[in-house]
Amino acid sequence: MKSDKTSAISRRSFLKTQAAGALSAAMFSTFTPLQTSYAADSPNERFTIGFIGCGGMGGGDAGDMAQFGDVVALADVNIDKAEAFKNNNRIVANPSRAFTTQDYRKVLERNDIDVVGIATPDHWHVKIAVEALLAGKHVFCQKPLTLTIEENRLIRKAVKQTGKVFQVGSQQRLDKGHFMQATLMVRKGLLGDIKRVVVQLPSGPIDGPFPVAQIPKNLDWNMFLGQAPFTEYRERRASGSFRYFLDYSGGVLTDWGAHHIDCALWALDQLGEGQGLVEIDGREVKHASELDEHGYPKFDDRFCTASSFKIKTKVANGVELEIIDKGTENGILFEGSKGRIFVDRGRITGKPIEEGRQNSLTDADYVALNRGKPVEWHKANFFRCIREGGEAASEPIEHTYAMTACHLCVIAARLGRVIRWDPNKEVIVGDEEANAFQHREQRKGFELPKLS
């Protein structure tokens, strides 16, 4: 099925899916996956889906998406993982119809695939996502979406150029009982004038050194590295710990930051051109291992991202935003002239909540915040937008501005100094060394796409 926004999919079938897919606030507090299946009138009405990146997050995403269509193609640099997904009946209903590959391009070149899901390591997200958009696919991609500020601009251009629906895996944008409620309370002035926001993230891990090991026979290590510098294989680099190596990610500042820094700036309505952070102080940061004077790791055999941090920033609208590590805790504290609230995935607390100020919020407020769409499960929102048109709840344009904030924190932390950002020109003011971190050199053969 070719699924443009004008697709003549049965509205009755789609509405049955939405009714089954609505999540209660209680379910959202623990992000329980939907336990229901897509009800289509005929096989021709189901999407065909290709999934790229068959690791931990990929299992949840691919299984969820399988409720809305048929997963027919699976790609992973470790072919054993792709084969495991193929033989998982929650993901693939008909294994004889599905194929597996180590080369994601074989998924994108298939004309029968409508939707592509991406759950690779972070440094692969943008290259695959842009190529998927250019191939005419709708895209669901895990967060953090980008590795650099340069990639933010590329994604924005690709989305505007292709017009395809794109959802980033930031499910907090549809957490009605917590983050949506907090956002509306801030935007509607129920806390008064916001003076300060504190984003609490988990502390980053410290571990290593890790030994060089033999590359597993079913792993394409060169493909895993992609645009990143070549290095000898160490198991922890290719495992779920990849985010704690600066070659592939920005650690917790981009991992959890893609959730909480995003939601903090979303509540402040500071995720657009000329908005976001304007000053970032990275002097109170410790990294998991030593960096040189230019902000590069001295060792490639151990974690190297920020492990503890207190990053003070200023937002373009004058609000002070502080990003701190709190052990295993995470969430957002909003302080206003009429009170303060704390929100995380399991609670929203504070005197304004005890006084019931949130009770003035209406269903229409939540729909308006969600770009005119009903508040529902994250994946359901994505497929609704493909059928009906409109932007997904966590569309990539706003997400790239949140990621710019995250990347600026990483840059200031790596250099251990204060940097100033001009959000209109998208440049770090008066600091060429810091500006150089907007871009990363890509290995030959793994360059980012060029758009006209």
CSV table of C-alpha atoms in Angstrom, one decimal:
chain,number,residue,atom,x,y,z
A,1,MET,CA,0.0,0.0,0.0
A,2,LYS,CA,1.3,3.5,-0.9
A,3,SER,CA,0.4,5.7,2.1
A,4,ASP,CA,0.5,9.4,1.2
A,5,LYS,CA,-1.5,11.8,3.3
A,6,THR,CA,-4.3,11.6,0.8
A,7,SER,CA,-4.6,7.8,1.3
A,8,ALA,CA,-8.1,6.4,1.0
A,9,ILE,CA,-7.7,4.2,4.0
A,10,SER,CA,-10.9,3.2,5.6
A,11,ARG,CA,-11.7,5.8,8.3
A,12,ARG,CA,-13.8,3.2,10.1
A,13,SER,CA,-10.8,0.9,10.4
A,14,PHE,CA,-8.6,3.7,11.6
A,15,LEU,CA,-11.0,4.9,14.3
A,16,LYS,CA,-11.3,1.3,15.6
A,17,THR,CA,-7.5,1.4,16.1
A,18,GLN,CA,-7.6,4.7,17.9
A,19,ALA,CA,-10.3,3.6,20.3
A,20,ALA,CA,-8.3,0.5,21.1
A,21,GLY,CA,-5.1,2.5,21.4
A,22,ALA,CA,-6.0,5.3,23.9
A,23,LEU,CA,-3.9,5.1,27.0
A,24,SER,CA,-5.0,6.3,30.4
A,25,ALA,CA,-2.8,8.7,32.4
A,26,ALA,CA,-2.0,5.9,34.8
A,27,MET,CA,-0.7,3.8,32.0
A,28,PHE,CA,1.4,6.7,30.7
A,29,SER,CA,3.1,7.1,34.1
A,30,THR,CA,4.9,3.8,33.5
A,31,PHE,CA,4.8,4.0,29.7
A,32,THR,CA,3.1,0.6,29.4
A,33,PRO,CA,3.0,-0.5,25.8
A,34,LEU,CA,-0.4,-0.9,24.1
A,35,GLN,CA,-1.7,-4.5,24.3
A,36,THR,CA,-4.0,-4.4,21.3
A,37,SER,CA,-3.7,-5.0,17.6
A,38,TYR,CA,-4.6,-3.0,14.5
A,39,ALA,CA,-8.0,-3.8,13.1
A,40,ALA,CA,-8.0,-3.6,9.3
A,41,ASP,CA,-10.8,-4.5,7.0
A,42,SER,CA,-8.4,-6.1,4.6
A,43,PRO,CA,-4.7,-6.9,4.2
A,44,ASN,CA,-4.5,-4.2,1.6
A,45,GLU,CA,-5.2,-1.5,4.2
A,46,ARG,CA,-2.2,-2.3,6.3
A,47,PHE,CA,1.0,-0.5,6.0
A,48,THR,CA,4.2,-2.2,5.0
A,49,ILE,CA,7.0,-1.4,7.4
A,50,GLY,CA,10.8,-1.8,7.3
A,51,PHE,CA,12.7,-1.6,10.5
A,52,ILE,CA,16.4,-0.6,10.9
A,53,GLY,CA,18.2,-1.3,14.1
A,54,CYS,CA,17.2,-4.5,15.9
A,55,GLY,CA,18.5,-3.9,19.4
A,56,GLY,CA,16.7,-3.3,22.7
A,57,MET,CA,14.7,-0.2,21.8
A,58,GLY,CA,14.1,-1.6,18.4
A,59,GLY,CA,12.2,-4.6,19.8
A,60,GLY,CA,9.6,-2.4,21.5
A,61,ASP,CA,9.2,0.0,18.6
A,62,ALA,CA,9.0,-2.7,15.9
A,63,GLY,CA,6.5,-4.7,18.0
A,64,ASP,CA,4.4,-1.6,18.5
A,65,MET,CA,4.4,-0.6,14.9
A,66,ALA,CA,3.4,-4.1,13.9
A,67,GLN,CA,0.0,-3.4,15.3
A,68,PHE,CA,-0.5,-0.9,12.5
A,69,GLY,CA,1.0,-2.8,9.6
A,70,ASP,CA,3.2,-5.7,8.4
A,71,VAL,CA,6.9,-5.7,9.2
A,72,VAL,CA,8.4,-7.1,6.0
A,73,ALA,CA,12.1,-6.0,6.2
A,74,LEU,CA,14.6,-6.0,9.0
A,75,ALA,CA,18.1,-4.5,9.0
A,76,ASP,CA,20.9,-4.6,11.5
A,77,VAL,CA,24.7,-4.6,11.3
A,78,ASN,CA,24.5,-7.8,13.4
A,79,ILE,CA,22.5,-10.2,11.2
A,80,ASP,CA,21.7,-12.4,14.2
A,81,LYS,CA,19.6,-9.6,15.7
A,82,ALA,CA,17.7,-9.1,12.5
A,83,GLU,CA,17.0,-12.8,12.4
A,84,ALA,CA,15.8,-12.8,16.0
A,85,PHE,CA,13.3,-10.0,15.1
A,86,LYS,CA,12.1,-12.0,12.1
A,87,ASN,CA,11.3,-15.0,14.3
A,88,ASN,CA,9.6,-12.9,17.0
A,89,ASN,CA,5.8,-13.3,16.3
A,90,ARG,CA,5.1,-10.0,18.1
A,91,ILE,CA,7.1,-8.2,15.4
A,92,VAL,CA,6.7,-10.4,12.2
A,93,ALA,CA,3.4,-12.1,11.6
A,94,ASN,CA,4.6,-13.9,8.5
A,95,PRO,CA,8.3,-14.8,8.6
A,96,SER,CA,8.2,-16.2,5.1
A,97,ARG,CA,7.3,-12.8,3.8
A,98,ALA,CA,10.1,-10.9,5.7
A,99,PHE,CA,13.7,-10.5,4.7
A,100,THR,CA,16.7,-9.6,6.8
A,101,THR,CA,19.9,-7.8,5.8
A,102,GLN,CA,23.0,-6.0,7.3
A,103,ASP,CA,22.6,-3.2,4.8
A,104,TYR,CA,19.8,-0.8,5.6
A,105,ARG,CA,19.9,0.6,2.0
A,106,LYS,CA,18.2,-2.7,0.8
A,107,VAL,CA,15.2,-1.7,3.0
A,108,LEU,CA,15.0,1.8,1.6
A,109,GLU,CA,15.2,0.7,-2.0
A,110,ARG,CA,12.0,-1.3,-1.8
A,111,ASN,CA,9.1,0.5,-3.3
A,112,ASP,CA,6.5,-1.4,-1.4
A,113,ILE,CA,7.6,-0.2,2.0
A,114,ASP,CA,5.6,2.8,3.3
A,115,VAL,CA,7.1,3.4,6.7
A,116,VAL,CA,10.6,3.0,8.1
A,117,GLY,CA,11.4,2.7,11.8
A,118,ILE,CA,14.9,3.5,13.0
A,119,ALA,CA,16.4,2.4,16.3
A,120,THR,CA,20.1,2.4,15.5
A,121,PRO,CA,22.9,4.0,17.6
A,122,ASP,CA,22.6,7.8,17.5
A,123,HIS,CA,25.3,8.5,15.0
A,124,TRP,CA,23.4,6.7,12.3
A,125,HIS,CA,20.0,8.3,12.9
A,126,VAL,CA,20.2,11.3,10.5
A,127,LYS,CA,21.9,9.6,7.6
A,128,ILE,CA,19.3,6.8,7.5
A,129,ALA,CA,16.4,9.1,8.2
A,130,VAL,CA,17.2,11.6,5.5
A,131,GLU,CA,17.8,8.8,3.0
A,132,ALA,CA,14.4,7.2,4.0
A,133,LEU,CA,12.6,10.6,3.5
A,134,LEU,CA,14.2,11.0,0.1
A,135,ALA,CA,13.1,7.4,-0.8
A,136,GLY,CA,9.5,8.5,-0.1
A,137,LYS,CA,9.1,6.8,3.3
A,138,HIS,CA,7.4,8.1,6.4
A,139,VAL,CA,9.8,7.9,9.4
A,140,PHE,CA,9.7,7.0,13.0
A,141,CYS,CA,13.2,7.5,14.6
A,142,GLN,CA,14.4,7.0,18.1
A,143,LYS,CA,15.9,9.9,20.1
A,144,PRO,CA,18.2,11.7,20.4
A,145,LEU,CA,17.7,12.3,16.7
A,146,THR,CA,21.0,14.0,15.9
A,147,LEU,CA,24.7,13.8,16.7
A,148,THR,CA,25.6,17.4,15.8
A,149,ILE,CA,24.0,20.8,15.2
A,150,GLU,CA,24.9,20.5,11.5
A,151,GLU,CA,22.7,17.4,11.4
A,152,ASN,CA,19.8,19.4,12.9
A,153,ARG,CA,19.8,21.8,9.9
A,154,LEU,CA,20.0,18.8,7.5
A,155,ILE,CA,17.0,17.1,9.0
A,156,ARG,CA,14.9,20.3,9.0
A,157,LYS,CA,15.7,20.8,5.3
A,158,ALA,CA,14.9,17.2,4.4
A,159,VAL,CA,11.5,17.2,6.3
A,160,LYS,CA,10.5,20.5,4.6
A,161,GLN,CA,11.6,19.2,1.2
A,162,THR,CA,9.8,15.9,1.3
A,163,GLY,CA,6.7,16.6,3.3
A,164,LYS,CA,6.7,13.1,4.8
A,165,VAL,CA,5.4,12.4,8.3
A,166,PHE,CA,8.2,12.1,10.9
A,167,GLN,CA,7.8,11.1,14.5
A,168,VAL,CA,10.7,11.2,17.0
A,169,GLY,CA,10.5,8.7,19.8
A,170,SER,CA,10.0,11.3,22.6
A,171,GLN,CA,6.8,9.8,24.1
A,172,GLN,CA,6.7,12.4,26.9
A,173,ARG,CA,5.1,14.7,24.4
A,174,LEU,CA,1.9,12.7,24.8
A,175,ASP,CA,2.0,12.1,28.6
A,176,LYS,CA,-1.3,13.9,29.4
A,177,GLY,CA,-1.1,13.3,33.1
A,178,HIS,CA,2.4,14.7,33.6
A,179,PHE,CA,4.4,16.5,31.0
A,180,MET,CA,1.5,17.8,28.9
A,181,GLN,CA,-0.2,19.0,32.1
A,182,ALA,CA,2.9,20.8,33.3
A,183,THR,CA,3.4,22.4,29.9
A,184,LEU,CA,-0.1,23.8,29.8
A,185,MET,CA,0.2,25.0,33.4
A,186,VAL,CA,3.4,26.9,32.5
A,187,ARG,CA,2.0,28.3,29.2
A,188,LYS,CA,-1.3,29.4,30.7
A,189,GLY,CA,0.3,31.3,33.5
A,190,LEU,CA,-0.9,29.0,36.3
A,191,LEU,CA,2.5,29.3,37.9
A,192,GLY,CA,2.9,33.0,37.2
A,193,ASP,CA,6.0,34.3,35.5
A,194,ILE,CA,8.5,31.5,35.2
A,195,LYS,CA,11.9,32.6,36.7
A,196,ARG,CA,13.9,29.4,36.8
A,197,VAL,CA,13.7,25.8,35.5
A,198,VAL,CA,15.9,22.9,36.8
A,199,VAL,CA,16.3,19.9,34.6
A,200,GLN,CA,17.4,16.9,36.6
A,201,LEU,CA,19.1,14.1,34.6
A,202,PRO,CA,20.7,10.9,35.8
A,203,SER,CA,24.4,10.9,36.5
A,204,GLY,CA,26.5,9.4,33.7
A,205,PRO,CA,28.3,6.1,34.2
A,206,ILE,CA,32.1,5.7,34.7
A,207,ASP,CA,33.6,2.4,33.5
A,208,GLY,CA,36.6,1.0,31.6
A,209,PRO,CA,39.2,0.4,30.4
A,210,PHE,CA,37.7,-2.2,28.1
A,211,PRO,CA,39.8,-4.8,26.2
A,212,VAL,CA,40.1,-5.2,22.5
A,213,ALA,CA,38.1,-8.2,21.5
A,214,GLN,CA,37.5,-10.3,18.4
A,215,ILE,CA,34.7,-9.0,16.2
A,216,PRO,CA,31.7,-11.3,16.3
A,217,LYS,CA,31.4,-13.2,12.9
A,218,ASN,CA,27.9,-12.0,12.4
A,219,LEU,CA,28.7,-8.3,13.0
A,220,ASP,CA,29.7,-5.8,10.3
A,221,TRP,CA,31.9,-3.6,12.6
A,222,ASN,CA,32.8,-1.2,9.8
A,223,MET,CA,29.2,-0.6,9.1
A,224,PHE,CA,28.5,-0.1,12.8
A,225,LEU,CA,31.1,2.6,13.0
A,226,GLY,CA,29.6,4.4,10.0
A,227,GLN,CA,30.7,8.1,9.9
A,228,ALA,CA,32.5,7.7,13.3
A,229,PRO,CA,36.3,7.3,13.4
A,230,PHE,CA,37.7,3.9,12.9
A,231,THR,CA,38.7,2.2,16.2
A,232,GLU,CA,39.4,-1.3,17.3
A,233,TYR,CA,36.4,-3.4,18.4
A,234,ARG,CA,35.5,-3.4,22.0
A,235,GLU,CA,32.3,-5.1,23.1
A,236,ARG,CA,31.0,-2.1,25.1
A,237,ARG,CA,31.2,0.2,22.1
A,238,ALA,CA,28.8,-2.0,20.2
A,239,SER,CA,26.5,-2.7,23.1
A,240,GLY,CA,23.8,-0.7,24.8
A,241,SER,CA,26.6,1.3,26.3
A,242,PHE,CA,27.5,3.1,23.0
A,243,ARG,CA,26.0,6.3,24.3
A,244,TYR,CA,28.8,6.9,26.7
A,245,PHE,CA,31.4,7.2,23.9
A,246,LEU,CA,31.5,10.7,22.3
A,247,ASP,CA,32.1,9.1,18.9
A,248,TYR,CA,28.5,8.0,18.8
A,249,SER,CA,26.5,10.2,21.2
A,250,GLY,CA,26.6,12.9,23.9
A,251,GLY,CA,25.9,10.7,26.9
A,252,VAL,CA,23.0,11.5,29.3
A,253,LEU,CA,23.0,15.1,28.2
A,254,THR,CA,21.7,14.1,24.8
A,255,ASP,CA,20.0,10.8,25.8
A,256,TRP,CA,17.8,12.0,28.7
A,257,GLY,CA,18.3,15.6,27.6
A,258,ALA,CA,16.3,14.7,24.4
A,259,HIS,CA,13.4,14.1,26.8
A,260,HIS,CA,13.7,16.6,29.6
A,261,ILE,CA,15.5,19.5,28.0
A,262,ASP,CA,13.0,19.2,25.2
A,263,CYS,CA,10.0,19.3,27.5
A,264,ALA,CA,11.4,22.2,29.5
A,265,LEU,CA,11.9,24.3,26.4
A,266,TRP,CA,8.5,23.1,25.1
A,267,ALA,CA,6.8,24.4,28.2
A,268,LEU,CA,8.6,27.7,27.8
A,269,ASP,CA,7.6,27.8,24.1
A,270,GLN,CA,11.3,28.2,23.1
A,271,LEU,CA,11.7,25.6,20.3
A,272,GLY,CA,11.8,27.7,17.2
A,273,GLU,CA,13.9,30.0,15.2
A,274,GLY,CA,15.6,32.7,17.3
A,275,GLN,CA,14.7,30.8,20.5
A,276,GLY,CA,16.3,28.4,22.9
A,277,LEU,CA,19.6,28.7,24.9
A,278,VAL,CA,21.8,31.8,24.5
A,279,GLU,CA,24.4,31.2,27.2
A,280,ILE,CA,25.8,27.9,28.5
A,281,ASP,CA,28.2,27.5,31.3
A,282,GLY,CA,30.0,24.2,31.1
A,283,ARG,CA,32.6,24.8,33.8
A,284,GLU,CA,31.1,22.6,36.5
A,285,VAL,CA,31.3,19.3,34.6
A,286,LYS,CA,33.2,16.1,35.2
A,287,HIS,CA,33.7,13.5,32.5
A,288,ALA,CA,33.9,9.7,32.9
A,289,SER,CA,37.5,9.9,31.6
A,290,GLU,CA,40.0,12.7,30.9
A,291,LEU,CA,39.6,15.0,27.8
A,292,ASP,CA,42.4,16.9,26.3
A,293,GLU,CA,42.6,20.7,26.3
A,294,HIS,CA,40.6,20.8,23.0
A,295,GLY,CA,37.7,18.6,24.4
A,296,TYR,CA,38.7,15.3,22.8
A,297,PRO,CA,39.0,12.0,24.8
A,298,LYS,CA,42.5,10.9,25.7
A,299,PHE,CA,41.5,7.3,25.7
A,300,ASP,CA,39.3,5.2,23.4
A,301,ASP,CA,38.9,2.2,25.7
A,302,ARG,CA,36.6,3.7,28.3
A,303,PHE,CA,33.5,5.8,28.8
A,304,CYS,CA,34.2,9.5,28.2
A,305,THR,CA,30.9,11.4,28.3
A,306,ALA,CA,29.8,13.7,31.2
A,307,SER,CA,29.4,11.8,34.4
A,308,SER,CA,28.4,14.7,36.8
A,309,PHE,CA,27.4,18.2,35.9
A,310,LYS,CA,25.8,21.5,36.9
A,311,ILE,CA,25.3,23.5,33.7
A,312,LYS,CA,23.8,26.9,34.1
A,313,THR,CA,22.2,28.3,31.0
A,314,LYS,CA,20.1,31.3,30.0
A,315,VAL,CA,17.1,31.1,27.6
A,316,ALA,CA,16.3,33.7,25.0
A,317,ASN,CA,13.3,34.8,26.9
A,318,GLY,CA,15.3,35.5,30.1
A,319,VAL,CA,14.5,32.4,32.1
A,320,GLU,CA,17.4,30.7,33.9
A,321,LEU,CA,17.6,27.0,33.1
A,322,GLU,CA,19.9,24.7,35.0
A,323,ILE,CA,20.8,21.2,34.0
A,324,ILE,CA,22.1,19.0,36.9
A,325,ASP,CA,22.7,15.4,37.5
A,326,LYS,CA,20.8,13.7,40.4
A,327,GLY,CA,22.0,10.2,40.6
A,328,THR,CA,19.3,8.0,39.2
A,329,GLU,CA,16.6,10.7,39.5
A,330,ASN,CA,15.3,12.7,36.6
A,331,GLY,CA,12.5,15.2,36.0
A,332,ILE,CA,11.8,19.0,35.6
A,333,LEU,CA,11.3,21.7,38.3
A,334,PHE,CA,9.4,24.8,37.2
A,335,GLU,CA,9.6,27.8,39.5
A,336,GLY,CA,7.2,30.7,39.0
A,337,SER,CA,6.1,33.8,40.8
A,338,LYS,CA,2.9,31.9,41.9
A,339,GLY,CA,4.5,28.6,42.9
A,340,ARG,CA,6.5,25.7,41.6
A,341,ILE,CA,5.9,22.2,40.4
A,342,PHE,CA,8.0,19.1,39.8
A,343,VAL,CA,7.2,16.6,37.0
A,344,ASP,CA,8.6,13.3,36.0
A,345,ARG,CA,7.2,10.2,34.4
A,346,GLY,CA,5.4,9.0,37.5
A,347,ARG,CA,4.2,12.2,39.3
A,348,ILE,CA,3.5,15.9,39.1
A,349,THR,CA,3.7,17.6,42.5
A,350,GLY,CA,3.7,21.0,44.1
A,351,LYS,CA,1.4,23.4,45.9
A,352,PRO,CA,-0.3,24.5,42.6
A,353,ILE,CA,-1.3,20.9,42.0
A,354,GLU,CA,-2.5,20.5,45.6
A,355,GLU,CA,-4.7,23.6,45.1
A,356,GLY,CA,-6.1,22.1,41.9
A,357,ARG,CA,-5.1,24.8,39.5
A,358,GLN,CA,-4.7,22.1,36.8
A,359,ASN,CA,-8.4,21.5,37.0
A,360,SER,CA,-9.0,24.6,34.9
A,361,LEU,CA,-7.3,22.9,31.9
A,362,THR,CA,-9.8,21.6,29.3
A,363,ASP,CA,-9.7,18.8,26.7
A,364,ALA,CA,-9.5,21.5,24.1
A,365,ASP,CA,-6.3,22.7,25.7
A,366,TYR,CA,-4.7,19.3,25.3
A,367,VAL,CA,-5.9,18.9,21.7
A,368,ALA,CA,-4.5,22.4,20.8
A,369,LEU,CA,-1.2,21.5,22.4
A,370,ASN,CA,-1.1,18.4,20.4
A,371,ARG,CA,-1.4,20.3,17.1
A,372,GLY,CA,-5.2,19.6,16.8
A,373,LYS,CA,-4.9,15.9,17.3
A,374,PRO,CA,-6.5,13.8,20.1
A,375,VAL,CA,-4.2,12.8,22.9
A,376,GLU,CA,-3.4,9.1,22.4
A,377,TRP,CA,-0.5,6.6,22.2
A,378,HIS,CA,2.7,7.8,20.6
A,379,LYS,CA,2.7,5.3,17.8
A,380,ALA,CA,-1.0,5.8,17.1
A,381,ASN,CA,-0.4,9.5,16.8
A,382,PHE,CA,2.2,8.8,14.1
A,383,PHE,CA,0.0,6.6,12.0
A,384,ARG,CA,-3.0,8.9,12.4
A,385,CYS,CA,-0.9,11.7,11.0
A,386,ILE,CA,0.1,9.6,8.0
A,387,ARG,CA,-3.5,8.9,7.2
A,388,GLU,CA,-5.0,12.3,8.1
A,389,GLY,CA,-2.2,14.7,7.5
A,390,GLY,CA,-0.7,17.1,10.0
A,391,GLU,CA,2.3,17.1,12.2
A,392,ALA,CA,3.2,14.3,14.7
A,393,ALA,CA,3.3,15.1,18.4
A,394,SER,CA,7.1,14.9,18.5
A,395,GLU,CA,7.8,16.2,15.0
A,396,PRO,CA,11.5,16.7,14.1
A,397,ILE,CA,11.6,20.5,13.5
A,398,GLU,CA,11.0,21.3,17.2
A,399,HIS,CA,13.1,18.4,18.2
A,400,THR,CA,16.1,19.7,16.4
A,401,TYR,CA,16.0,22.9,18.4
A,402,ALA,CA,15.9,20.9,21.6
A,403,MET,CA,18.8,18.9,20.3
A,404,THR,CA,20.7,22.1,19.6
A,405,ALA,CA,20.3,23.0,23.3
A,406,CYS,CA,21.6,19.5,24.2
A,407,HIS,CA,24.6,19.7,21.9
A,408,LEU,CA,25.5,23.2,23.2
A,409,CYS,CA,25.6,21.7,26.7
A,410,VAL,CA,27.9,18.9,25.5
A,411,ILE,CA,30.2,21.4,23.7
A,412,ALA,CA,30.4,23.8,26.7
A,413,ALA,CA,31.1,20.8,28.9
A,414,ARG,CA,33.8,19.4,26.7
A,415,LEU,CA,35.6,22.7,26.6
A,416,GLY,CA,34.9,23.5,30.2
A,417,ARG,CA,33.9,27.1,29.6
A,418,VAL,CA,31.0,29.5,29.0
A,419,ILE,CA,29.8,29.7,25.4
A,420,ARG,CA,27.3,32.1,23.9
A,421,TRP,CA,24.9,31.1,21.1
A,422,ASP,CA,23.2,33.3,18.6
A,423,PRO,CA,20.0,31.4,17.9
A,424,ASN,CA,19.2,33.6,14.8
A,425,LYS,CA,22.5,33.0,13.0
A,426,GLU,CA,23.0,29.6,14.6
A,427,VAL,CA,26.6,30.4,15.6
A,428,ILE,CA,28.6,30.3,18.8
A,429,VAL,CA,29.7,33.9,19.2
A,430,GLY,CA,33.4,34.6,19.2
A,431,ASP,CA,34.6,31.1,19.7
A,432,GLU,CA,35.8,29.3,16.6
A,433,GLU,CA,37.0,26.2,18.5
A,434,ALA,CA,33.6,25.7,20.0
A,435,ASN,CA,31.9,26.4,16.6
A,436,ALA,CA,34.0,23.6,15.1
A,437,PHE,CA,32.0,21.1,17.2
A,438,GLN,CA,28.9,21.9,15.1
A,439,HIS,CA,30.3,19.6,12.5
A,440,ARG,CA,32.0,16.2,12.6
A,441,GLU,CA,34.2,14.8,10.0
A,442,GLN,CA,32.6,11.8,8.3
A,443,ARG,CA,34.6,8.8,7.2
A,444,LYS,CA,34.8,8.3,3.4
A,445,GLY,CA,31.8,6.3,2.2
A,446,PHE,CA,29.6,7.3,5.2
A,447,GLU,CA,29.1,11.0,4.4
A,448,LEU,CA,25.7,12.7,5.2
A,449,PRO,CA,23.5,13.2,2.2
A,450,LYS,CA,23.7,16.6,0.3
A,451,LEU,CA,20.4,18.4,-0.3
A,452,SER,CA,19.9,21.0,-3.0
